[in-house]
XYZ file of N, CA and C in Angstrom:
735
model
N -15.880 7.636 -15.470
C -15.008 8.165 -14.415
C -13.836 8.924 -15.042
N -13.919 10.359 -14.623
C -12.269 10.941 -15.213
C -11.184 11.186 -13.863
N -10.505 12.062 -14.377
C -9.583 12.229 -12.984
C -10.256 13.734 -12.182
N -11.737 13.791 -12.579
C -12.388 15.263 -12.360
C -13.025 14.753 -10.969
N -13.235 14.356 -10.549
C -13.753 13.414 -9.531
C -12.766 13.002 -8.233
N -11.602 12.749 -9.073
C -10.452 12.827 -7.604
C -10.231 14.174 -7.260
N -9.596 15.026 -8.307
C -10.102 16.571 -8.444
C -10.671 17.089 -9.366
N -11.271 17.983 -9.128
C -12.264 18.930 -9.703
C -12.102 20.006 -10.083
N -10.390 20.479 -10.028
C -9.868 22.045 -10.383
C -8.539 21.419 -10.557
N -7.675 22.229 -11.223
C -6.490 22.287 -11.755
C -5.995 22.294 -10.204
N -4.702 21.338 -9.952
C -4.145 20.832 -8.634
C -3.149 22.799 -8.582
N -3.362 23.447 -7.735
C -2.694 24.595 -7.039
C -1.594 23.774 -6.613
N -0.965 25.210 -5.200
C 0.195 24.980 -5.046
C 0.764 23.589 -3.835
N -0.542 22.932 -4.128
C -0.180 21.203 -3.061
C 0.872 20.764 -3.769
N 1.111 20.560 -5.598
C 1.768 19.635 -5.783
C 3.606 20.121 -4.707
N 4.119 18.673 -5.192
C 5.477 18.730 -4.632
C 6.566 18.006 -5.873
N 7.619 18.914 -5.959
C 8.337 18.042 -6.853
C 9.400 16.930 -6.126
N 9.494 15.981 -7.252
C 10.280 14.531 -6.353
C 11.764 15.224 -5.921
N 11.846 14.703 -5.099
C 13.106 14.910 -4.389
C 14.177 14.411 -5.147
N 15.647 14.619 -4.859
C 16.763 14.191 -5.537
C 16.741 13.051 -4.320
N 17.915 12.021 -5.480
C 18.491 11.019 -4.544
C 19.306 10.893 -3.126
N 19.818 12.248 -2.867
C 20.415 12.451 -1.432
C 19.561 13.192 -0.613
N 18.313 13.458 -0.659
C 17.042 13.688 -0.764
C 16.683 12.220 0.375
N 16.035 11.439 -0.644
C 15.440 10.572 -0.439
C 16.394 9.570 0.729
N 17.963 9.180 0.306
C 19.029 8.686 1.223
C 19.031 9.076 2.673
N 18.673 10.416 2.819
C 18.406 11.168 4.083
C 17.143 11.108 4.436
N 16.363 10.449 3.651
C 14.997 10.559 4.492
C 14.541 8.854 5.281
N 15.937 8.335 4.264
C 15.229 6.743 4.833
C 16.381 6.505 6.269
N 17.626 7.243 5.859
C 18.451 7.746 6.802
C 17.769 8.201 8.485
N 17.105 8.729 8.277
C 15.964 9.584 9.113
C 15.519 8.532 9.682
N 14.607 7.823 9.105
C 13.453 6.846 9.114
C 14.712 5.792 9.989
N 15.506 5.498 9.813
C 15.798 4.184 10.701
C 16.630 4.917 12.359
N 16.804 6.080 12.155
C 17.168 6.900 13.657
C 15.975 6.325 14.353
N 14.513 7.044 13.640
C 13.631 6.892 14.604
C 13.355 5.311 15.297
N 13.776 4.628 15.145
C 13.652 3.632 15.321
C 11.954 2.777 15.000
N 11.565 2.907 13.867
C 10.196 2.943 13.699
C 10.204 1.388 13.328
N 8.702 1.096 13.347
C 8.297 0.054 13.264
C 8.378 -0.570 11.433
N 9.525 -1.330 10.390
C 9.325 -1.430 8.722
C 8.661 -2.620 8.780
N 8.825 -3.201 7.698
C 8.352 -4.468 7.413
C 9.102 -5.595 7.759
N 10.344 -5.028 8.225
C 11.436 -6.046 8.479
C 11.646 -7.277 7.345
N 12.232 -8.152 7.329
C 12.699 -9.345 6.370
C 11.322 -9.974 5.942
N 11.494 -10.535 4.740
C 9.714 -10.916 4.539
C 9.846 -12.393 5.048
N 8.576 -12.622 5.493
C 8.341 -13.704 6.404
C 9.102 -15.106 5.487
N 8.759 -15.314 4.404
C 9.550 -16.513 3.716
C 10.099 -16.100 1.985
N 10.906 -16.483 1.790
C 12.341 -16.037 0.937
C 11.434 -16.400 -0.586
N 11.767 -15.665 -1.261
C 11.247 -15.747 -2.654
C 11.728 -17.574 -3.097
N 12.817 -17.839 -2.839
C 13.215 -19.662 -3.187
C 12.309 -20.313 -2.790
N 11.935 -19.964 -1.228
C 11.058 -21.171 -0.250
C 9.774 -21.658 -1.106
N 9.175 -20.827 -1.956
C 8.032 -20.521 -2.396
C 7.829 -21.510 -3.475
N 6.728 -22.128 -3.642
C 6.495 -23.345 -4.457
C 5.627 -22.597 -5.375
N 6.147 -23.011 -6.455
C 5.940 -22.321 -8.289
C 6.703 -21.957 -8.889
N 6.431 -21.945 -10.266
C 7.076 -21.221 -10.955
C 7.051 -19.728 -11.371
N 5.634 -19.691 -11.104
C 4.963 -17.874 -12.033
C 5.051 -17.370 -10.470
N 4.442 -16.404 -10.990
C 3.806 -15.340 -9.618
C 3.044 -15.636 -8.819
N 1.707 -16.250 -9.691
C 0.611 -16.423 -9.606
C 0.508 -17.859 -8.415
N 1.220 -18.636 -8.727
C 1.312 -19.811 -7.960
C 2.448 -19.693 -6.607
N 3.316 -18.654 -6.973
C 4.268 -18.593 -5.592
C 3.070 -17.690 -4.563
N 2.402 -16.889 -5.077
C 1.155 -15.896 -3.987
C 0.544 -17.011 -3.702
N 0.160 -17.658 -4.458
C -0.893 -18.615 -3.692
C -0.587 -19.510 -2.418
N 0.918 -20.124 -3.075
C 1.452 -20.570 -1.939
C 1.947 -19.821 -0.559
N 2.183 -18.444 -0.500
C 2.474 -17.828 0.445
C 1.090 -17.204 1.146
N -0.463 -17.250 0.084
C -1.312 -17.188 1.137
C -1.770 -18.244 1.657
N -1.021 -19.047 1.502
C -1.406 -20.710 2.586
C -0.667 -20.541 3.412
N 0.799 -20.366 3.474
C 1.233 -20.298 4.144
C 1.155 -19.484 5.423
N 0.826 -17.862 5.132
C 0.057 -16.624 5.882
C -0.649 -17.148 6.621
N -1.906 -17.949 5.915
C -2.887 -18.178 7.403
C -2.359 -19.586 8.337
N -2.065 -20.205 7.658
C -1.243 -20.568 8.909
C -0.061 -20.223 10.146
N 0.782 -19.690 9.274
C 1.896 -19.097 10.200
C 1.648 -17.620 10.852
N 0.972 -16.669 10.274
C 0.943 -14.930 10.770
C 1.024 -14.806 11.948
N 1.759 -14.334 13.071
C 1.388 -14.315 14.531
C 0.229 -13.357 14.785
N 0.079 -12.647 14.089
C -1.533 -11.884 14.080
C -2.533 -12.477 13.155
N -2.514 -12.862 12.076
C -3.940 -13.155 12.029
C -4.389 -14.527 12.509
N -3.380 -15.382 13.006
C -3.473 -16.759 13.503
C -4.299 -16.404 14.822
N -3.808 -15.863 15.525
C -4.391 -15.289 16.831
C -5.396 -14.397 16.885
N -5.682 -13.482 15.563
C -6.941 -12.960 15.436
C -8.443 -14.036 15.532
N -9.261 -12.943 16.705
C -10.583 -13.770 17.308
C -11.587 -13.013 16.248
N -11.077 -11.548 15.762
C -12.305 -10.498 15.143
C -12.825 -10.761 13.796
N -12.189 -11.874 13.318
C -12.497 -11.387 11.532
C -12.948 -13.093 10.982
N -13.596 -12.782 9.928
C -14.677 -13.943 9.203
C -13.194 -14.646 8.398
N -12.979 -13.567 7.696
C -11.979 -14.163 6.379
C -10.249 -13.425 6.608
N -9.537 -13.879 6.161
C -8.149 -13.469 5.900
C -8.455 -12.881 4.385
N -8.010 -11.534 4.364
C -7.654 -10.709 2.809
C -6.689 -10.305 2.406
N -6.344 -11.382 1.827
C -4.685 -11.445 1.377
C -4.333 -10.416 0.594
N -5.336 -10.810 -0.347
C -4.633 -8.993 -1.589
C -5.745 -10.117 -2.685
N -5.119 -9.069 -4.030
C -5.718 -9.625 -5.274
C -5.526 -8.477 -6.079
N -5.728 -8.943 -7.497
C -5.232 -8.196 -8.441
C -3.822 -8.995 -9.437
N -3.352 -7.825 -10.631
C -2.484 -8.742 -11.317
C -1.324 -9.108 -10.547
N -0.816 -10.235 -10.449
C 0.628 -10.813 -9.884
C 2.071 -10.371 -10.565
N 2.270 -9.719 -11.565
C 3.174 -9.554 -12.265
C 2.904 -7.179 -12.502
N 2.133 -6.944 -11.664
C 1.660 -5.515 -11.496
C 3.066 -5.016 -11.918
N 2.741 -3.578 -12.710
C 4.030 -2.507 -11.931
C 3.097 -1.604 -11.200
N 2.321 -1.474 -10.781
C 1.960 -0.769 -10.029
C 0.798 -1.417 -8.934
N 1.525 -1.305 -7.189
C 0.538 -1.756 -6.580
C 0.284 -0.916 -5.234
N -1.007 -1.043 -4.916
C -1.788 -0.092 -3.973
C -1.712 -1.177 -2.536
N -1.263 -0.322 -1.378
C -1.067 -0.840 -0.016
C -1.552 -0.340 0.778
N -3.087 -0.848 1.404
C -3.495 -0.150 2.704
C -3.855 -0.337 4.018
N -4.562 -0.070 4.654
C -4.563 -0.564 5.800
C -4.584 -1.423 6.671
N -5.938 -1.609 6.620
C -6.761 -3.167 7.076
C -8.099 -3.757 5.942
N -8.069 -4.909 6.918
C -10.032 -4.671 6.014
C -10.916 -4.657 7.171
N -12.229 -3.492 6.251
C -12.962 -3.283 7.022
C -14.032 -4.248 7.609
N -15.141 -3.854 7.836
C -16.347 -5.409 8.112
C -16.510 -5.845 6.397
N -16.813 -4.873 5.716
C -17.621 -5.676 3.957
C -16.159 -6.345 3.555
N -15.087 -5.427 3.652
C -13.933 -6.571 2.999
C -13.845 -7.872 4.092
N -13.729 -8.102 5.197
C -13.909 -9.058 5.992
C -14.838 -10.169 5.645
N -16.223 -9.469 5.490
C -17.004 -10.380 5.021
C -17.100 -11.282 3.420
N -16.598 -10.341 2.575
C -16.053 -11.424 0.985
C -14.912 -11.220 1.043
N -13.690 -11.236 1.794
C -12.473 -11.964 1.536
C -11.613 -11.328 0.439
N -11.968 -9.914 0.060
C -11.349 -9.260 -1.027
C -11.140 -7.604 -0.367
N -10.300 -7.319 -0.867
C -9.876 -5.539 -0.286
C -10.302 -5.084 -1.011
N -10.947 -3.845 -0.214
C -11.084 -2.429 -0.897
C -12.509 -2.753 -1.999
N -13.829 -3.118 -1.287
C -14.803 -3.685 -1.654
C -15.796 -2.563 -1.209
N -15.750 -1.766 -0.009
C -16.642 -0.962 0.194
C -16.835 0.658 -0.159
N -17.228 1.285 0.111
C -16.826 2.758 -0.097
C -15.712 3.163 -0.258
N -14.593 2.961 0.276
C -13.180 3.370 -0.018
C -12.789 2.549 -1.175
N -13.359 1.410 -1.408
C -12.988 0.902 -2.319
C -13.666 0.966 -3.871
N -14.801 1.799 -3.747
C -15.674 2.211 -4.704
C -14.259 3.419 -5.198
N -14.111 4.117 -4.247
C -13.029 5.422 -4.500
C -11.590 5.324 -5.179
N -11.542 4.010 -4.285
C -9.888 3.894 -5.227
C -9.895 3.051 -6.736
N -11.625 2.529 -6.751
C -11.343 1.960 -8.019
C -11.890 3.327 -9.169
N -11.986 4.559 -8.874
C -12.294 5.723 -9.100
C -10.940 6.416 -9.066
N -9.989 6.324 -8.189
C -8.782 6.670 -8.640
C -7.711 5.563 -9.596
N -7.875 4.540 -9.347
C -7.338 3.676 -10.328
C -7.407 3.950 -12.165
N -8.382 4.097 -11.998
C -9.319 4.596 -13.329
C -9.072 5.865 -13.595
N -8.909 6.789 -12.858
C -8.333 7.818 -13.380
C -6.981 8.294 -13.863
N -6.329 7.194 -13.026
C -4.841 7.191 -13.484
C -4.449 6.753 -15.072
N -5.232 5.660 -15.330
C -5.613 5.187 -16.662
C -5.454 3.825 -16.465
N -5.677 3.216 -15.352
C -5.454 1.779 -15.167
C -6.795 1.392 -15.057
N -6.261 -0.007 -14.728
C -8.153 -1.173 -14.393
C -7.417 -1.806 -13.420
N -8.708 -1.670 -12.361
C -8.328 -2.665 -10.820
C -7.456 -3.791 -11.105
N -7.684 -4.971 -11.982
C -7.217 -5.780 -12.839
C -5.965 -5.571 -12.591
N -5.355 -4.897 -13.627
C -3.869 -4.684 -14.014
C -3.099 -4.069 -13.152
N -3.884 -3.874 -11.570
C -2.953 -3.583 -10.467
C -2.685 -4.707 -9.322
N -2.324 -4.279 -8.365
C -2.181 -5.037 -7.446
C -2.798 -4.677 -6.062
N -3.183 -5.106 -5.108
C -3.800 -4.370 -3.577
C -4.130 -4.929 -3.182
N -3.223 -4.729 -2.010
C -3.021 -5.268 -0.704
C -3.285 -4.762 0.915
N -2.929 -4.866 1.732
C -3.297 -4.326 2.870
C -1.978 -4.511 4.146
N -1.620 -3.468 5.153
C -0.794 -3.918 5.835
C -0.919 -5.052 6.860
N -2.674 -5.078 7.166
C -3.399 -6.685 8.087
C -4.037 -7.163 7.017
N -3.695 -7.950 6.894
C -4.963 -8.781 6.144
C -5.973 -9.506 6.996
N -6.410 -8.912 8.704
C -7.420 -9.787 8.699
C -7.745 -7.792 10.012
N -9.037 -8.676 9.882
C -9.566 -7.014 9.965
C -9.415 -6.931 11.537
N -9.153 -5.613 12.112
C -8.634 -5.275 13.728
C -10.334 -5.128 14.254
N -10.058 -5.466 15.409
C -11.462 -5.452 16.227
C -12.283 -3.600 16.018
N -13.275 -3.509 15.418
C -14.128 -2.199 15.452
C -12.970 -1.401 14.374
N -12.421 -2.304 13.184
C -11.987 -1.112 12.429
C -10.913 -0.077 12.884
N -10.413 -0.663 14.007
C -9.212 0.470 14.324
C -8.125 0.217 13.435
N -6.817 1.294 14.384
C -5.590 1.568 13.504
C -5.017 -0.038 14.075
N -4.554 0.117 12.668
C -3.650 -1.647 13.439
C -2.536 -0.438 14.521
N -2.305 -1.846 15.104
C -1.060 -0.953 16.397
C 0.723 -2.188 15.923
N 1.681 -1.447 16.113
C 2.782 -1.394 15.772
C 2.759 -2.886 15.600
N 2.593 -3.497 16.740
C 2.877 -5.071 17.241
C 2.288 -5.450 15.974
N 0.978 -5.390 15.571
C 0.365 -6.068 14.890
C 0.415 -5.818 13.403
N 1.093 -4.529 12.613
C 1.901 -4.458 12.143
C 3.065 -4.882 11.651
N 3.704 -4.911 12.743
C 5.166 -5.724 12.633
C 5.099 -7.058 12.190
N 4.031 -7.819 12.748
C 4.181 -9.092 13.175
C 3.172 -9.535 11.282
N 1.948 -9.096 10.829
C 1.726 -8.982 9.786
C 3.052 -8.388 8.310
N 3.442 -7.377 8.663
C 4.447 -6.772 7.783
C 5.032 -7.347 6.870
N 5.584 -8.523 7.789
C 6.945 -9.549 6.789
C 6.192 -10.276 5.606
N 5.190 -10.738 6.082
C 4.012 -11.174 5.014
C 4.253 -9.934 3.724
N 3.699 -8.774 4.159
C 3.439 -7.950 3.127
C 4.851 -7.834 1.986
N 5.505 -7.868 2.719
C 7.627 -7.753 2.407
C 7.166 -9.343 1.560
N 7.421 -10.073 1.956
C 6.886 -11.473 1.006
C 6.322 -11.296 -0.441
N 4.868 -10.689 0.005
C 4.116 -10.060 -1.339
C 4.907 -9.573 -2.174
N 5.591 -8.681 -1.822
C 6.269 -7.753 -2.556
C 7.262 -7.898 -3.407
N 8.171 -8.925 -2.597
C 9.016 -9.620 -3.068
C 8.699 -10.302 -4.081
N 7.124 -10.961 -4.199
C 7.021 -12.088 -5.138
C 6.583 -11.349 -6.454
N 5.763 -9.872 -5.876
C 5.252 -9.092 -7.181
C 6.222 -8.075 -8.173
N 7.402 -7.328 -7.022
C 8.202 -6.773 -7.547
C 7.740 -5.718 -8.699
N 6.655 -4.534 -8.091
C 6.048 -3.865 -8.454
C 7.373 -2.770 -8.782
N 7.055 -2.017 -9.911
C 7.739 -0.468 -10.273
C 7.563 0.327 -9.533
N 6.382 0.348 -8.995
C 5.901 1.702 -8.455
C 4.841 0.842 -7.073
N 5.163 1.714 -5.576
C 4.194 1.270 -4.315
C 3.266 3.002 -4.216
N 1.765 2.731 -4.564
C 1.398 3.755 -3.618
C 0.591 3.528 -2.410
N 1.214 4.628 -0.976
C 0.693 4.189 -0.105
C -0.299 4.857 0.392
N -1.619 3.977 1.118
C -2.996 4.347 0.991
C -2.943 4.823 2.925
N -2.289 6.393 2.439
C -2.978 6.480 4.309
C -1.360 6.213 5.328
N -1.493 6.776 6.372
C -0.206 6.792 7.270
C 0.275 5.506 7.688
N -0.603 4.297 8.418
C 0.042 2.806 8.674
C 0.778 2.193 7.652
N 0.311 2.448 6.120
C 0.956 2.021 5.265
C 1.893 2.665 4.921
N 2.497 3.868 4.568
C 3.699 4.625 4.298
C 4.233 4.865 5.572
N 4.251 4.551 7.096
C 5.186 4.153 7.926
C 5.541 2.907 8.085
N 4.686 1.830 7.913
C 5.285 0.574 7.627
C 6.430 0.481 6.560
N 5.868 0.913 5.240
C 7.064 0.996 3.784
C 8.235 1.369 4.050
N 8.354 2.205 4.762
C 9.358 3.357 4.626
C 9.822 3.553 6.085
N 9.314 2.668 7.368
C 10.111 2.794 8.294
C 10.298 4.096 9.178
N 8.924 4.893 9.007
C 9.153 5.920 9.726
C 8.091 6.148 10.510
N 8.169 7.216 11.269
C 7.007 7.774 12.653
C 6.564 9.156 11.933
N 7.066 9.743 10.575
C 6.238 10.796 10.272
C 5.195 10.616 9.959
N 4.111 11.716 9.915
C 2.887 11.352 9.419
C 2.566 11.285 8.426
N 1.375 11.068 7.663
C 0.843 10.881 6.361
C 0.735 12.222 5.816
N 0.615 13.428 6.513
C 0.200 14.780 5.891
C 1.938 15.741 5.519
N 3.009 15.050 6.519
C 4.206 15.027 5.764
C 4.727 14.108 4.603
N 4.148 13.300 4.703
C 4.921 12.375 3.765
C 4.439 12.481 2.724
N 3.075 12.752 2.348
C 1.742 12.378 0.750
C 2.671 13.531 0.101
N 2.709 13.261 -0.954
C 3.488 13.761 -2.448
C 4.811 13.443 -2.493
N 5.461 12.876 -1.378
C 6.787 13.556 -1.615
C 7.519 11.766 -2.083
N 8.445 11.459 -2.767
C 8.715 9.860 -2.795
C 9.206 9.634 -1.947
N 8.919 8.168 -1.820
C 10.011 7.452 -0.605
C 10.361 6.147 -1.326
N 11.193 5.708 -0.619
C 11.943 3.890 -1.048
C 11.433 2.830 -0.436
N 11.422 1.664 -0.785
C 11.038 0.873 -0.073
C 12.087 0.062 -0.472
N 12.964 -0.058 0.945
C 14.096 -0.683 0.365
C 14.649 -1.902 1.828
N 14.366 -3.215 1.075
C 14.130 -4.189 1.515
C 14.806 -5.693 0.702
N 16.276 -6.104 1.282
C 17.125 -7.165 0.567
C 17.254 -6.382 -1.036
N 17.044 -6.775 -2.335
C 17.179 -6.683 -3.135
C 16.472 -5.900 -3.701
N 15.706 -5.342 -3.006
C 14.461 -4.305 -3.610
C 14.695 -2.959 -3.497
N 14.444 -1.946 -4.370
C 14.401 -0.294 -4.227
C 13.861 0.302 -4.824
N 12.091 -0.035 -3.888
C 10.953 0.078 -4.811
C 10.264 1.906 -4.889
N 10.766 2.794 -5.827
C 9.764 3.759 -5.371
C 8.310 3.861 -4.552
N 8.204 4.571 -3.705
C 6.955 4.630 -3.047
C 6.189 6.169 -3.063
N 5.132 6.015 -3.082
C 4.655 7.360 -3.292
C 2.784 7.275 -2.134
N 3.277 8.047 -1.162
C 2.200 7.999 0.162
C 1.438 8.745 -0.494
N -0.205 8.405 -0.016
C -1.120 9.578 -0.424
C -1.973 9.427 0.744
N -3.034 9.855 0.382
C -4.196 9.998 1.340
C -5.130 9.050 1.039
N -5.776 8.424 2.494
C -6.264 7.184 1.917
C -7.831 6.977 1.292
N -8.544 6.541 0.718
C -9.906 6.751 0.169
C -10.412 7.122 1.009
N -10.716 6.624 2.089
C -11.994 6.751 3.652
C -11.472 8.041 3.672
N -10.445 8.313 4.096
C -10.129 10.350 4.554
C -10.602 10.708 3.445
N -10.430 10.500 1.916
C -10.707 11.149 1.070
C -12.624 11.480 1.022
N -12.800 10.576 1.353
C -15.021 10.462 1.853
C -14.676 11.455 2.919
N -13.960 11.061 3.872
C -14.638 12.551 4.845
C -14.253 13.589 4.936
N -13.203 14.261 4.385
C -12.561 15.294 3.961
C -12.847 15.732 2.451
N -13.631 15.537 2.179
C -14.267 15.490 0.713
C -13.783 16.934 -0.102
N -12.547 17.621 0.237
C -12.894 18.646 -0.173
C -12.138 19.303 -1.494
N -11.738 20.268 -2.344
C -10.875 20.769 -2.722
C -9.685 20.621 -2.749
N -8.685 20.761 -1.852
C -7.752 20.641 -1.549
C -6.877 19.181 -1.420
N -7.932 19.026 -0.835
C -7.707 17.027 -0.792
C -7.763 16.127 -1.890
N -9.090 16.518 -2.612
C -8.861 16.200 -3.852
C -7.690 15.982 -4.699
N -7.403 17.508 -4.840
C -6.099 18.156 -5.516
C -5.314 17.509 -5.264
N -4.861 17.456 -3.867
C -3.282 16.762 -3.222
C -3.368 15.544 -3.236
N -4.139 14.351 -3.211
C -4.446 13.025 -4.093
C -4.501 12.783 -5.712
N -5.050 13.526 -5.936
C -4.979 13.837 -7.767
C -3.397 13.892 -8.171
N -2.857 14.895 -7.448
C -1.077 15.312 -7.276
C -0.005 13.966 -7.502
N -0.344 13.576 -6.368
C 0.388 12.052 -5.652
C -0.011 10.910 -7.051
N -1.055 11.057 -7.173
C -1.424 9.690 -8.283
C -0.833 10.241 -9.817
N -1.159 11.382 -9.915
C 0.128 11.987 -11.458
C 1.159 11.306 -11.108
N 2.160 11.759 -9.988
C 3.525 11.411 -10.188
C 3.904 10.059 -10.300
N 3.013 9.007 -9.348
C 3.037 7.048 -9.154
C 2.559 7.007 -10.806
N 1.498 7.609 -11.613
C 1.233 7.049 -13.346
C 2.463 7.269 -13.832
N 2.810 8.693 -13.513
C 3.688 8.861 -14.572
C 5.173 8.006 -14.398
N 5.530 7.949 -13.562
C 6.433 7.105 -13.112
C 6.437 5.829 -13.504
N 5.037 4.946 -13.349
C 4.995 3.391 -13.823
C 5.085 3.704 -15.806
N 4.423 4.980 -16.300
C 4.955 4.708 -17.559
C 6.078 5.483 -18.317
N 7.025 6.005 -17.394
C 8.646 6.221 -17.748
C 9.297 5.108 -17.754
N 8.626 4.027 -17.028
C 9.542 2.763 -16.655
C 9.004 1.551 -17.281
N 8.043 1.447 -18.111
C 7.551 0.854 -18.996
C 8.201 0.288 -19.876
């Protein structure tokens, strides 16, 4: 696998350069006018959390998840809860949607076709699934694969804010529009937001974020351009996790 495959031609004029910091201040500025749906406070406090490592505070907060989530507790549609997986101590972690029926059915994200793709962009970045992190904004899959809707969002979110908290990644990239309006607290879309950075800025956290396009669009939009402008977005999240290295 190279990065010839996410694209296939030298990235044209998609790329975008990162914004300055009063830039970005005004965009999260923006983002809380609209009154949009974030992740709000994470559901339980990095202290509450029983362990010492990473590894054992996630575990304990995905016990906790399926018991407490007001959405996936009340979810009737799905086999398994898919918490996430990958390294616990990541600087770099991938956030997307839902899971579909195959992630539903083994209990792991990003297992089917989209997930064949992003472990195809992972790899091109120069990482291994392994040494990342990925997660999802539901962890339990929405009836027929739809868009999660705000409520269910919201009410999942704080969980994800939890995760985050416990992984304290360098770098968030977001897979697709539910996830970079959840992060970042806004109602723009995914085709404004992919390249450009955003913050994810939450209690003690001010996590770069970088939206892209999500694998599944990337299968059906298969094209040139798309390529390119995903290829784009994943340069700037590598290069970034190894300036900060």
């Amino acid at each position: 696998m190279t990065e010839d495959s996410v694209d296939p031609s030298p990235p044209r004029s998609v790329a975008r350069s990162k914004p300055s910091e009063s830039e970005v201040t005004e965009r999260r500025s923006s983002a809380r006018r609209e009154s949009a749906v974030g992740v709000g406070t994470p559901a339980v406090s990095l202290e509450a959390l029983v362990g010492d490592s990473a590894a054992e505070k996630l575990a304990d907060l995905a016990a906790r998840h399926a018991e407490g989530c007001p959405h996936c507790t009340a979810s009737t549609t799905h086999l398994n809860i898919v918490f996430g997986e990958g390294d616990e101590n990541a600087s770099l972690m991938f956030v997307g949607e839902a899971p579909g029926e195959r992630e539903d059915r083994s209990g792991r994200p990003f297992v089917g076709p989209a997930g064949e793709k992003l472990d195809q962009m992972i790899n091109a970045m120069g990482f291994s699934r392994e040494s990342v992190y990925i997660s999802n904004v539901l962890k339990a899959r929405p009836p027929e694969n739809r868009t999660p809707r705000p409520d269910e969002a919201e009410a999942c979110g704080r969980w994800l804010a939890s995760q985050i908290e416990v992984i304290r990644p360098q770098v968030i990239v977001a897979l697709g529009g539910p996830a970079a309006k959840l992060l970042l607290g806004t109602e723009t879309g995914i085709t404004r937001l992919r390249g450009v950075w955003g913050r994810y800025d939450v209690g003690d956290l001010w996590i770069p974020v970088m939206p892209t396009f999500h694998p599944a669009y990337v299968l059906r939009q298969y094209t040139a351009e798309v390529r390119a402008a995903v290829w784009n977005d994943l340069q700037l999240a590598r290069d970034l996790v190894r300036s900060s290295a």
